[in-house]
């Protein structure tokens, strides 16, 4: 029997996401060929595009929040008694997380079974020895379709990989409903360098006669989405404000923290409600009149407001989506974990971190040390992301690659064959230099930082409460930065053995800089240590692998 590890090692030979992006860049002059190639791979695996119509798909794209929207949607429909399939990316700890049945990653045995079934079929159908195999993401997409069909799910929630129009998930012909979460700037070399160009790509998932929903966006991209919907023949609706679903007798709690999740939740409610409606389900929530007339006139109709059913409310409440606005409490150590990696998502992360960390400070006594653990991947403007994080006033900023352990033991799910350790450590050192430069610039400016627009993100604390994001020149000047070769070393230094669940060797061996020695004393003596881990979902996945061993089982 082929072991799951063998399947994962073989999967990794199909290229990692980094080389897939390069492959897409090379083909973007003829993106139609990309979808044509995907259809041919699907047929070689033994499926026709028409077979995918049976999956009753909910197709979701967006720049920020599409994963959370999918998680809410899947949980709602599972709560309604349906057998769900859920395909998402990237994975955090294990690649099996990308393909879920009823909310759970498929088992190692099922993963191995379907991997070799699809892989061997593709090998057998090569026209000649040099015929290509599908790249990493394409292969997993094809494999997900096989899993969902053979496991006979009632529906599949499908998260777009990159963009929409030419993403390999967009070979589907007849989804039941489509959704577009919040838009922003990301993957510009593939999708375009303006939000309007990106909106055009995202609107490519629209299908004739298939209802689609979106959330409030800037005027420019909304007009693009409207034009795309009209061109394709897709009825497009704007989701109502989340508050419209609530009333005096119904207050909805969300399982995912952060004010921004209310936008994702309203999209999930519309997607699940429309899916149930189109599939003939009864008792799914009665329509009601809006509580107030919208202050903004949208370029397309506002979706009807309805009273969510009990399974819907409980679904929103029970949703779990690791690595997004997640908190782990370990004695005096608090880990704040969020995979934000775009300007808009980092802004949302800062707002969330401000509120929850401030609440923790209010409840406790004594000194609090704040530590940032940061990395970013791809073509992202790391200086811009780090500038947004500076109002958090960290005492220490730690930079490390998205590698959980230097030893490389048991990290097949996280391997990237396209970069060397030297390359990624060089990038970490560059990020450290950018951070130090930003700190110097900020310390020379007005202590209140009034010239920085990101300060508008932070609201003043109530009278008498400790101000978490205080404009202290001393704190700014004393923020020190360190680079570590892996995530575990960074977290071991930050926790100084105070997290009993995190094995810690001789801390003095982790770093030889003087600032590391002096910092060790402060971290050991602090009443609380608050650690924000952000900048990349891959970094967050590596951190969770270190902090929660159960996720690797």
Short mmCIF file of C-alpha atoms in Angstrom, two decimals:
data_model
loop_
_atom_site.label_atom_id
_atom_site.label_comp_id
_atom_site.label_asym_id
_atom_site.label_seq_id
_atom_site.Cartn_x
_atom_site.Cartn_y
_atom_site.Cartn_z
CA UNK A 1 0.00 0.00 0.00
CA UNK A 2 1.30 3.46 -0.90
CA UNK A 3 1.76 5.60 2.19
CA UNK A 4 0.27 9.12 2.40
CA UNK A 5 3.82 10.55 2.70
CA UNK A 6 4.72 8.95 -0.63
CA UNK A 7 1.70 10.61 -2.22
CA UNK A 8 2.66 14.01 -0.78
CA UNK A 9 6.28 13.71 -1.95
CA UNK A 10 5.08 12.81 -5.44
CA UNK A 11 2.58 15.67 -5.37
CA UNK A 12 5.40 18.08 -4.53
CA UNK A 13 7.19 17.09 -7.73
CA UNK A 14 4.29 18.59 -9.67
CA UNK A 15 5.66 22.03 -8.73
CA UNK A 16 4.84 24.25 -5.81
CA UNK A 17 2.63 27.31 -5.92
CA UNK A 18 5.59 29.60 -6.68
CA UNK A 19 6.42 27.86 -9.94
CA UNK A 20 2.74 27.54 -10.79
CA UNK A 21 2.49 31.33 -10.58
CA UNK A 22 5.46 31.64 -12.95
CA UNK A 23 3.78 29.14 -15.27
CA UNK A 24 0.59 31.23 -15.26
CA UNK A 25 2.59 34.39 -15.99
CA UNK A 26 4.16 32.75 -19.04
CA UNK A 27 0.76 31.63 -20.35
CA UNK A 28 -1.20 34.78 -19.60
CA UNK A 29 -0.83 36.02 -23.18
CA UNK A 30 -3.28 33.24 -24.08
CA UNK A 31 -5.21 32.49 -20.87
CA UNK A 32 -7.95 30.65 -22.78
CA UNK A 33 -5.34 27.96 -23.41
CA UNK A 34 -4.99 27.54 -19.63
CA UNK A 35 -8.62 26.48 -19.26
CA UNK A 36 -8.38 24.33 -22.38
CA UNK A 37 -5.38 22.53 -20.88
CA UNK A 38 -7.26 22.07 -17.59
CA UNK A 39 -10.19 20.46 -19.42
CA UNK A 40 -7.81 18.07 -21.18
CA UNK A 41 -6.21 17.09 -17.87
CA UNK A 42 -9.68 16.51 -16.39
CA UNK A 43 -10.61 14.25 -19.32
CA UNK A 44 -7.33 12.34 -19.04
CA UNK A 45 -8.18 11.72 -15.36
CA UNK A 46 -11.46 10.08 -16.41
CA UNK A 47 -13.96 12.91 -15.91
CA UNK A 48 -15.86 15.17 -18.29
CA UNK A 49 -16.67 18.79 -17.53
CA UNK A 50 -20.36 17.84 -17.64
CA UNK A 51 -19.81 15.44 -14.74
CA UNK A 52 -19.05 18.42 -12.49
CA UNK A 53 -22.65 19.66 -12.89
CA UNK A 54 -23.66 16.96 -10.40
CA UNK A 55 -21.70 18.64 -7.60
CA UNK A 56 -24.18 21.51 -7.04
CA UNK A 57 -21.29 23.92 -6.68
CA UNK A 58 -21.08 27.21 -4.78
CA UNK A 59 -18.21 29.11 -6.44
CA UNK A 60 -16.53 31.91 -4.44
CA UNK A 61 -13.76 34.37 -5.30
CA UNK A 62 -12.44 37.66 -3.89
CA UNK A 63 -9.21 39.14 -2.58
CA UNK A 64 -10.00 39.17 1.14
CA UNK A 65 -12.45 36.98 3.01
CA UNK A 66 -13.26 34.38 0.38
CA UNK A 67 -11.95 31.54 2.58
CA UNK A 68 -13.91 32.72 5.61
CA UNK A 69 -17.02 33.15 3.44
CA UNK A 70 -16.65 29.58 2.21
CA UNK A 71 -16.15 28.31 5.77
CA UNK A 72 -19.34 30.07 6.96
CA UNK A 73 -21.29 28.78 3.94
CA UNK A 74 -20.12 25.19 4.33
CA UNK A 75 -20.95 25.14 8.06
CA UNK A 76 -24.42 26.60 7.47
CA UNK A 77 -25.32 23.98 4.86
CA UNK A 78 -23.80 21.16 6.93
CA UNK A 79 -25.99 22.36 9.79
CA UNK A 80 -28.96 21.92 7.46
CA UNK A 81 -28.20 18.19 7.31
CA UNK A 82 -26.37 18.16 3.97
CA UNK A 83 -23.20 16.24 3.12
CA UNK A 84 -20.70 18.92 2.12
CA UNK A 85 -17.50 19.02 0.13
CA UNK A 86 -15.17 22.01 0.56
CA UNK A 87 -12.12 22.79 -1.60
CA UNK A 88 -9.85 25.62 -0.40
CA UNK A 89 -6.27 26.85 -0.54
CA UNK A 90 -3.66 27.16 0.72
CA UNK A 91 -3.42 24.55 3.44
CA UNK A 92 -1.98 25.51 6.81
CA UNK A 93 -0.38 22.34 8.18
CA UNK A 94 -1.36 19.35 6.02
CA UNK A 95 -2.27 19.32 2.33
CA UNK A 96 -5.31 17.15 3.15
CA UNK A 97 -6.93 20.30 4.62
CA UNK A 98 -7.61 21.52 1.08
CA UNK A 99 -10.16 18.77 0.43
CA UNK A 100 -12.79 18.40 3.14
CA UNK A 101 -15.86 16.23 3.62
CA UNK A 102 -18.37 17.50 6.18
CA UNK A 103 -15.86 20.06 7.41
CA UNK A 104 -13.06 17.57 8.09
CA UNK A 105 -9.92 17.08 5.99
CA UNK A 106 -10.11 13.78 4.16
CA UNK A 107 -8.28 10.99 5.97
CA UNK A 108 -4.71 9.99 5.12
CA UNK A 109 -6.07 6.75 3.67
CA UNK A 110 -8.58 8.53 1.42
CA UNK A 111 -5.99 11.08 0.35
CA UNK A 112 -3.56 8.32 -0.64
CA UNK A 113 -6.30 6.34 -2.39
CA UNK A 114 -7.55 9.20 -4.55
CA UNK A 115 -4.11 10.69 -5.16
CA UNK A 116 -2.74 7.53 -6.74
CA UNK A 117 -6.01 6.85 -8.54
CA UNK A 118 -5.80 10.24 -10.30
CA UNK A 119 -2.01 10.32 -10.66
CA UNK A 120 -1.77 6.85 -12.23
CA UNK A 121 -4.65 7.62 -14.59
CA UNK A 122 -2.87 10.78 -15.78
CA UNK A 123 0.39 8.87 -16.22
CA UNK A 124 -1.36 6.14 -18.23
CA UNK A 125 -2.99 8.63 -20.59
CA UNK A 126 0.17 10.48 -21.60
CA UNK A 127 0.42 10.62 -25.40
CA UNK A 128 4.19 10.39 -25.17
CA UNK A 129 6.81 10.36 -22.42
CA UNK A 130 7.25 14.14 -22.44
CA UNK A 131 3.54 14.88 -22.10
CA UNK A 132 2.99 17.23 -19.16
CA UNK A 133 1.37 16.43 -15.85
CA UNK A 134 -0.89 19.07 -14.29
CA UNK A 135 0.85 21.47 -11.91
CA UNK A 136 0.33 21.23 -8.14
CA UNK A 137 -2.86 23.31 -7.83
CA UNK A 138 -4.41 21.95 -11.01
CA UNK A 139 -3.79 18.38 -9.85
CA UNK A 140 -5.37 19.00 -6.44
CA UNK A 141 -8.40 20.64 -8.10
CA UNK A 142 -8.90 17.59 -10.33
CA UNK A 143 -8.40 15.31 -7.35
CA UNK A 144 -11.00 17.27 -5.33
CA UNK A 145 -13.56 16.78 -8.11
CA UNK A 146 -12.92 13.01 -8.04
CA UNK A 147 -13.22 12.89 -4.25
CA UNK A 148 -16.48 14.84 -4.14
CA UNK A 149 -18.10 12.81 -6.92
CA UNK A 150 -17.05 9.41 -5.57
CA UNK A 151 -17.90 10.31 -1.98
CA UNK A 152 -21.32 11.52 -3.21
CA UNK A 153 -21.49 14.92 -1.52
CA UNK A 154 -24.74 16.89 -1.76
CA UNK A 155 -22.83 20.05 -2.67
CA UNK A 156 -19.31 21.39 -3.08
CA UNK A 157 -18.10 24.79 -1.88
CA UNK A 158 -15.31 25.76 -4.26
CA UNK A 159 -12.85 28.53 -3.41
CA UNK A 160 -11.08 30.09 -6.39
CA UNK A 161 -7.28 29.86 -6.30
CA UNK A 162 -6.18 33.08 -8.02
CA UNK A 163 -8.43 35.54 -9.85
CA UNK A 164 -11.46 33.87 -11.36
CA UNK A 165 -11.83 34.08 -15.14
CA UNK A 166 -8.84 31.88 -15.92
CA UNK A 167 -8.47 30.05 -12.63
CA UNK A 168 -8.52 26.29 -13.09
CA UNK A 169 -11.62 25.96 -10.87
CA UNK A 170 -13.51 27.95 -13.52
CA UNK A 171 -13.87 24.98 -15.85
CA UNK A 172 -17.18 24.32 -14.10
CA UNK A 173 -20.22 25.14 -16.27
CA UNK A 174 -23.24 25.25 -13.99
CA UNK A 175 -22.69 26.29 -10.36
CA UNK A 176 -25.84 26.83 -8.31
CA UNK A 177 -24.70 30.26 -7.07
CA UNK A 178 -21.55 32.43 -7.13
CA UNK A 179 -20.07 34.93 -4.69
CA UNK A 180 -17.44 37.67 -4.77
CA UNK A 181 -15.97 38.70 -1.43
CA UNK A 182 -14.11 41.98 -0.77
CA UNK A 183 -11.74 43.07 -3.53
CA UNK A 184 -8.26 44.52 -3.18
CA UNK A 185 -4.83 44.60 -4.80
CA UNK A 186 -2.99 41.27 -4.94
CA UNK A 187 -1.27 39.05 -7.54
CA UNK A 188 -0.90 42.10 -9.81
CA UNK A 189 1.47 40.39 -12.27
CA UNK A 190 -1.32 37.93 -13.11
CA UNK A 191 -4.56 39.85 -12.48
CA UNK A 192 -3.59 43.43 -13.32
CA UNK A 193 -2.31 46.45 -11.44
CA UNK A 194 -5.62 48.21 -10.74
CA UNK A 195 -8.60 47.12 -8.71
CA UNK A 196 -10.80 47.51 -11.81
CA UNK A 197 -8.65 45.01 -13.75
CA UNK A 198 -8.78 42.66 -10.78
CA UNK A 199 -12.58 43.03 -10.61
CA UNK A 200 -12.79 42.04 -14.29
CA UNK A 201 -10.88 38.84 -13.52
CA UNK A 202 -13.00 38.06 -10.46
CA UNK A 203 -16.22 38.61 -12.42
CA UNK A 204 -15.11 35.88 -14.79
CA UNK A 205 -16.75 33.27 -12.54
CA UNK A 206 -20.22 34.63 -13.43
CA UNK A 207 -22.33 32.18 -15.45
CA UNK A 208 -25.46 32.80 -17.59
CA UNK A 209 -28.60 32.65 -15.48
CA UNK A 210 -26.72 31.76 -12.28
CA UNK A 211 -27.35 34.27 -9.46
CA UNK A 212 -24.29 35.96 -7.98
CA UNK A 213 -23.76 38.10 -4.89
CA UNK A 214 -21.12 40.56 -3.79
CA UNK A 215 -20.44 42.89 -0.87
CA UNK A 216 -19.81 46.66 -0.74
CA UNK A 217 -16.80 47.62 -2.87
CA UNK A 218 -15.36 50.81 -4.31
CA UNK A 219 -17.42 52.41 -7.12
CA UNK A 220 -14.93 51.49 -9.87
CA UNK A 221 -14.86 47.71 -9.34
CA UNK A 222 -18.63 47.64 -8.74
CA UNK A 223 -19.20 49.14 -12.19
CA UNK A 224 -16.86 46.53 -13.67
CA UNK A 225 -18.75 43.71 -11.93
CA UNK A 226 -22.05 45.15 -13.17
CA UNK A 227 -20.72 45.27 -16.74
CA UNK A 228 -19.38 41.71 -16.52
CA UNK A 229 -22.69 40.41 -15.16
CA UNK A 230 -24.67 42.10 -17.95
CA UNK A 231 -22.27 40.84 -20.60
CA UNK A 232 -22.49 37.24 -19.34
CA UNK A 233 -26.21 37.31 -18.48
CA UNK A 234 -25.78 36.79 -14.76
CA UNK A 235 -28.24 38.26 -12.22
CA UNK A 236 -26.01 40.12 -9.72
CA UNK A 237 -27.10 41.31 -6.26
CA UNK A 238 -25.60 43.34 -3.44
CA UNK A 239 -25.68 41.74 0.00
CA UNK A 240 -27.53 43.73 2.68
CA UNK A 241 -25.75 44.94 5.80
CA UNK A 242 -25.36 42.14 8.36
CA UNK A 243 -27.36 44.13 10.92
CA UNK A 244 -30.44 43.71 8.70
CA UNK A 245 -30.67 40.03 9.64
CA UNK A 246 -30.82 40.86 13.34
CA UNK A 247 -33.64 42.35 15.39
CA UNK A 248 -34.69 42.73 19.01
CA UNK A 249 -35.26 39.00 19.33
CA UNK A 250 -32.27 37.81 17.27
CA UNK A 251 -28.63 38.70 17.87
CA UNK A 252 -26.23 36.61 15.79
CA UNK A 253 -22.82 35.66 17.19
CA UNK A 254 -20.09 34.70 14.75
CA UNK A 255 -17.60 31.90 15.29
CA UNK A 256 -14.88 33.99 13.59
CA UNK A 257 -13.64 37.11 15.40
CA UNK A 258 -13.32 40.57 13.91
CA UNK A 259 -15.78 43.17 12.67
CA UNK A 260 -14.78 42.42 9.06
CA UNK A 261 -16.25 38.91 9.40
CA UNK A 262 -19.76 40.41 9.38
CA UNK A 263 -19.24 41.25 5.69
CA UNK A 264 -18.22 37.66 4.96
CA UNK A 265 -21.17 36.36 6.99
CA UNK A 266 -23.79 38.33 5.04
CA UNK A 267 -22.36 36.94 1.79
CA UNK A 268 -22.43 33.42 3.24
CA UNK A 269 -26.07 33.84 4.29
CA UNK A 270 -27.09 34.91 0.79
CA UNK A 271 -25.12 32.09 -0.85
CA UNK A 272 -26.52 29.37 1.41
CA UNK A 273 -30.08 30.75 1.31
CA UNK A 274 -30.01 30.94 -2.51
CA UNK A 275 -28.54 27.43 -2.78
CA UNK A 276 -31.29 25.99 -0.57
CA UNK A 277 -33.95 27.94 -2.46
CA UNK A 278 -32.74 26.82 -5.90
CA UNK A 279 -32.50 23.19 -4.75
CA UNK A 280 -36.13 23.25 -3.56
CA UNK A 281 -35.68 23.28 0.22
CA UNK A 282 -38.50 24.66 2.39
CA UNK A 283 -38.45 26.60 5.68
CA UNK A 284 -35.14 28.30 4.92
CA UNK A 285 -35.90 31.75 6.30
CA UNK A 286 -38.83 34.03 5.62
CA UNK A 287 -38.30 37.33 3.85
CA UNK A 288 -38.74 40.52 5.83
CA UNK A 289 -38.69 44.24 5.16
CA UNK A 290 -35.37 46.10 5.55
CA UNK A 291 -35.03 47.99 8.83
CA UNK A 292 -33.77 51.09 7.04
CA UNK A 293 -33.44 52.44 3.52
CA UNK A 294 -29.84 51.98 2.32
CA UNK A 295 -27.88 55.24 2.37
CA UNK A 296 -25.91 54.17 -0.71
CA UNK A 297 -27.46 53.55 -4.12
CA UNK A 298 -25.83 50.45 -5.57
CA UNK A 299 -25.45 49.94 -9.34
CA UNK A 300 -27.45 46.68 -9.15
CA UNK A 301 -30.30 45.35 -6.95
CA UNK A 302 -29.99 44.81 -3.22
CA UNK A 303 -30.60 41.17 -2.26
CA UNK A 304 -33.77 40.54 -0.24
CA UNK A 305 -33.43 40.46 3.54
CA UNK A 306 -34.67 37.32 5.30
CA UNK A 307 -34.80 36.02 8.84
CA UNK A 308 -32.09 33.34 9.12
CA UNK A 309 -33.29 29.90 10.19
CA UNK A 310 -31.95 28.26 13.35
CA UNK A 311 -29.48 26.05 11.40
CA UNK A 312 -28.14 29.18 9.69
CA UNK A 313 -27.67 31.08 12.95
CA UNK A 314 -26.02 28.08 14.60
CA UNK A 315 -23.86 27.54 11.53
CA UNK A 316 -22.46 31.07 11.71
CA UNK A 317 -21.88 30.65 15.42
CA UNK A 318 -20.10 27.28 15.11
CA UNK A 319 -17.80 28.13 12.19
CA UNK A 320 -14.12 27.43 12.79
CA UNK A 321 -11.46 28.61 10.32
CA UNK A 322 -7.96 28.28 11.73
CA UNK A 323 -5.35 30.97 11.21
CA UNK A 324 -7.83 33.81 10.85
CA UNK A 325 -8.30 36.11 13.85
CA UNK A 326 -7.33 33.18 16.07
CA UNK A 327 -6.19 33.43 19.69
CA UNK A 328 -4.26 30.79 21.65
CA UNK A 329 -3.83 31.39 25.39
CA UNK A 330 -0.96 29.59 27.10
CA UNK A 331 -0.53 30.89 30.67
CA UNK A 332 1.21 34.29 30.43
CA UNK A 333 1.62 33.91 26.64
CA UNK A 334 -1.08 35.03 24.21
CA UNK A 335 -0.69 34.14 20.53
CA UNK A 336 -2.69 36.26 18.08
CA UNK A 337 -2.67 34.46 14.75
CA UNK A 338 -3.94 35.93 11.49
CA UNK A 339 -2.89 35.12 7.93
CA UNK A 340 -3.45 38.67 6.64
CA UNK A 341 -1.25 39.30 3.59
CA UNK A 342 -2.78 42.23 1.69
CA UNK A 343 -3.07 45.89 2.67
CA UNK A 344 -6.79 45.64 3.39
CA UNK A 345 -6.54 42.40 5.37
CA UNK A 346 -3.60 43.71 7.43
CA UNK A 347 -5.67 46.81 8.29
CA UNK A 348 -8.45 44.51 9.48
CA UNK A 349 -5.89 42.48 11.45
CA UNK A 350 -4.59 45.64 13.17
CA UNK A 351 -8.13 46.65 14.18
CA UNK A 352 -8.82 43.18 15.56
CA UNK A 353 -5.49 42.95 17.39
CA UNK A 354 -5.97 46.41 18.89
CA UNK A 355 -9.30 45.46 20.39
CA UNK A 356 -8.50 42.00 21.75
CA UNK A 357 -5.04 42.90 23.05
CA UNK A 358 -6.41 46.02 24.72
CA UNK A 359 -9.10 43.94 26.42
CA UNK A 360 -6.39 41.62 27.73
CA UNK A 361 -4.33 44.54 29.05
CA UNK A 362 -7.35 45.96 30.88
CA UNK A 363 -7.95 42.64 32.62
CA UNK A 364 -4.39 42.17 33.85
CA UNK A 365 -1.72 43.86 35.93
CA UNK A 366 1.98 44.38 35.29
CA UNK A 367 4.21 44.87 32.29
CA UNK A 368 3.12 43.62 28.86
CA UNK A 369 5.65 42.87 26.12
CA UNK A 370 4.40 42.81 22.53
CA UNK A 371 6.18 40.77 19.84
CA UNK A 372 5.58 40.70 16.09
CA UNK A 373 6.45 37.56 14.11
CA UNK A 374 6.32 38.45 10.41
CA UNK A 375 7.00 37.11 6.95
CA UNK A 376 5.45 37.68 3.53
CA UNK A 377 5.75 35.78 0.27
CA UNK A 378 5.56 36.45 -3.45
CA UNK A 379 5.62 39.91 -4.96
CA UNK A 380 3.97 41.69 -2.04
CA UNK A 381 5.15 45.12 -0.90
CA UNK A 382 6.41 44.09 2.54
CA UNK A 383 7.34 47.66 3.51
CA UNK A 384 3.72 48.74 2.97
CA UNK A 385 2.42 45.84 5.06
CA UNK A 386 4.88 46.49 7.88
CA UNK A 387 4.04 50.20 7.89
CA UNK A 388 0.43 49.29 8.58
CA UNK A 389 1.53 47.18 11.55
CA UNK A 390 3.64 49.87 13.22
CA UNK A 391 0.80 51.54 15.18
CA UNK A 392 0.71 48.33 17.25
CA UNK A 393 3.97 49.52 18.89
CA UNK A 394 5.77 46.21 19.24
CA UNK A 395 8.70 45.84 21.61
CA UNK A 396 10.30 43.26 19.33
CA UNK A 397 9.86 42.40 15.65
CA UNK A 398 10.98 38.89 14.65
CA UNK A 399 11.49 37.84 11.03
CA UNK A 400 11.71 34.22 9.91
CA UNK A 401 10.92 32.08 6.85
CA UNK A 402 7.76 30.00 6.59
CA UNK A 403 9.62 26.93 7.87
CA UNK A 404 8.49 25.34 11.10
CA UNK A 405 11.80 23.62 11.90
CA UNK A 406 15.35 24.08 10.63
CA UNK A 407 15.86 20.31 10.67
CA UNK A 408 13.26 19.90 7.92
CA UNK A 409 11.90 16.78 9.63
CA UNK A 410 8.31 15.90 8.72
CA UNK A 411 7.62 19.02 6.63
CA UNK A 412 6.66 17.40 3.31
CA UNK A 413 3.33 19.28 3.37
CA UNK A 414 5.18 22.61 3.61
CA UNK A 415 8.07 22.03 1.20
CA UNK A 416 8.82 24.50 -1.58
CA UNK A 417 11.37 23.21 -4.07
CA UNK A 418 11.66 26.56 -5.86
CA UNK A 419 13.58 28.52 -3.22
CA UNK A 420 16.63 27.79 -1.10
CA UNK A 421 16.96 28.49 2.61
CA UNK A 422 19.59 31.08 1.72
CA UNK A 423 17.13 32.90 -0.57
CA UNK A 424 14.36 33.08 2.00
CA UNK A 425 16.67 34.08 4.84
CA UNK A 426 18.03 36.87 2.64
CA UNK A 427 14.48 38.08 2.20
CA UNK A 428 13.96 38.00 5.97
CA UNK A 429 17.07 40.15 6.42
CA UNK A 430 15.71 42.58 3.82
CA UNK A 431 12.42 42.75 5.72
CA UNK A 432 14.33 43.47 8.92
CA UNK A 433 16.17 46.36 7.22
CA UNK A 434 12.89 47.77 5.88
CA UNK A 435 11.34 47.54 9.36
CA UNK A 436 14.30 49.31 10.99
CA UNK A 437 14.16 52.05 8.35
CA UNK A 438 10.45 52.53 8.94
CA UNK A 439 11.04 52.73 12.70
CA UNK A 440 13.72 55.39 12.22
CA UNK A 441 11.46 57.43 9.96
CA UNK A 442 8.56 57.19 12.37
CA UNK A 443 10.64 58.09 15.43
CA UNK A 444 11.79 61.25 13.65
CA UNK A 445 8.23 62.33 12.87
CA UNK A 446 5.60 63.77 15.20
CA UNK A 447 5.22 61.33 18.09
CA UNK A 448 1.53 61.06 17.36
CA UNK A 449 2.35 59.95 13.81
CA UNK A 450 -0.33 62.23 12.41
CA UNK A 451 1.29 62.06 8.98
CA UNK A 452 0.57 58.33 8.74
CA UNK A 453 -2.93 57.52 7.48
CA UNK A 454 -2.83 54.08 9.13
CA UNK A 455 -3.20 55.76 12.52
CA UNK A 456 -6.81 56.41 11.55
CA UNK A 457 -7.31 52.68 12.08
CA UNK A 458 -6.78 53.05 15.80
CA UNK A 459 -9.48 54.49 17.98
CA UNK A 460 -8.71 56.27 21.23
CA UNK A 461 -9.18 54.18 24.33
CA UNK A 462 -11.99 54.98 26.77
CA UNK A 463 -11.13 57.39 29.57
CA UNK A 464 -9.11 55.69 32.27
CA UNK A 465 -8.25 52.64 30.16
CA UNK A 466 -4.61 51.83 29.33
CA UNK A 467 -3.80 52.95 25.78
CA UNK A 468 -2.41 49.96 23.91
CA UNK A 469 -1.22 51.89 20.86
CA UNK A 470 0.33 54.72 22.80
CA UNK A 471 2.38 57.36 20.98
CA UNK A 472 5.52 56.83 23.05
CA UNK A 473 8.79 57.89 21.43
CA UNK A 474 10.65 55.75 23.94
CA UNK A 475 8.75 52.67 22.89
CA UNK A 476 9.32 53.42 19.19
CA UNK A 477 13.06 53.89 19.61
CA UNK A 478 13.36 50.73 21.70
CA UNK A 479 11.62 48.39 19.26
CA UNK A 480 14.31 45.82 18.40
CA UNK A 481 14.34 43.37 15.52
CA UNK A 482 15.84 39.91 15.11
CA UNK A 483 16.00 37.32 12.32
CA UNK A 484 15.61 33.61 13.04
CA UNK A 485 16.13 30.64 10.67
CA UNK A 486 12.74 29.05 11.43
CA UNK A 487 9.41 29.65 13.16
CA UNK A 488 10.09 27.39 16.14
CA UNK A 489 13.28 29.27 17.05
CA UNK A 490 11.46 32.62 16.83
CA UNK A 491 8.63 31.40 19.07
CA UNK A 492 10.98 29.70 21.53
CA UNK A 493 12.91 32.94 21.98
CA UNK A 494 9.71 35.00 22.32
CA UNK A 495 8.22 32.69 24.96
CA UNK A 496 11.42 31.98 26.93
CA UNK A 497 10.16 28.60 28.11
CA UNK A 498 6.98 30.09 29.60
CA UNK A 499 4.71 28.15 27.22
CA UNK A 500 4.70 24.68 28.77
CA UNK A 501 3.39 23.15 25.52
CA UNK A 502 6.29 24.51 23.46
CA UNK A 503 9.49 22.47 23.93
CA UNK A 504 12.39 24.86 24.41
CA UNK A 505 16.14 24.01 24.24
CA UNK A 506 18.83 26.24 25.72
CA UNK A 507 17.43 29.67 24.85
CA UNK A 508 20.90 31.23 24.90
CA UNK A 509 21.79 29.17 21.83
CA UNK A 510 18.93 30.58 19.72
CA UNK A 511 20.48 33.98 19.05
CA UNK A 512 23.80 35.66 19.86
CA UNK A 513 22.88 39.32 19.37
CA UNK A 514 23.10 41.47 22.54
CA UNK A 515 19.52 42.58 22.03
CA UNK A 516 18.45 38.94 22.25
CA UNK A 517 20.10 38.58 25.66
CA UNK A 518 18.57 41.75 27.10
CA UNK A 519 15.21 40.88 25.55
CA UNK A 520 15.27 37.46 27.16
CA UNK A 521 15.29 39.09 30.59
CA UNK A 522 12.35 41.37 29.76
CA UNK A 523 10.33 38.53 28.26
CA UNK A 524 10.88 36.32 31.30
CA UNK A 525 9.89 39.08 33.73
CA UNK A 526 6.83 40.44 31.86
CA UNK A 527 3.41 39.76 33.35
CA UNK A 528 2.14 38.94 29.86
CA UNK A 529 3.66 38.44 26.42
CA UNK A 530 1.45 39.18 23.41
CA UNK A 531 2.68 37.64 20.14
CA UNK A 532 1.08 38.63 16.82
CA UNK A 533 1.90 36.21 13.97
CA UNK A 534 0.91 37.62 10.57
CA UNK A 535 1.89 38.48 6.99
CA UNK A 536 1.40 35.08 5.34
CA UNK A 537 -0.96 32.12 5.61
CA UNK A 538 2.08 29.88 5.09
CA UNK A 539 3.78 31.50 8.11
CA UNK A 540 0.61 30.99 10.14
CA UNK A 541 0.44 27.35 9.04
CA UNK A 542 4.02 26.76 10.14
CA UNK A 543 3.31 28.44 13.48
CA UNK A 544 0.22 26.31 14.09
CA UNK A 545 2.25 23.19 13.27
CA UNK A 546 4.68 24.20 16.04
CA UNK A 547 2.04 25.29 18.56
CA UNK A 548 -0.62 22.59 18.07
CA UNK A 549 0.85 19.15 17.51
CA UNK A 550 -2.63 17.65 17.05
CA UNK A 551 -2.90 19.39 13.67
CA UNK A 552 -0.07 17.23 12.34
CA UNK A 553 -1.73 13.96 13.35
#
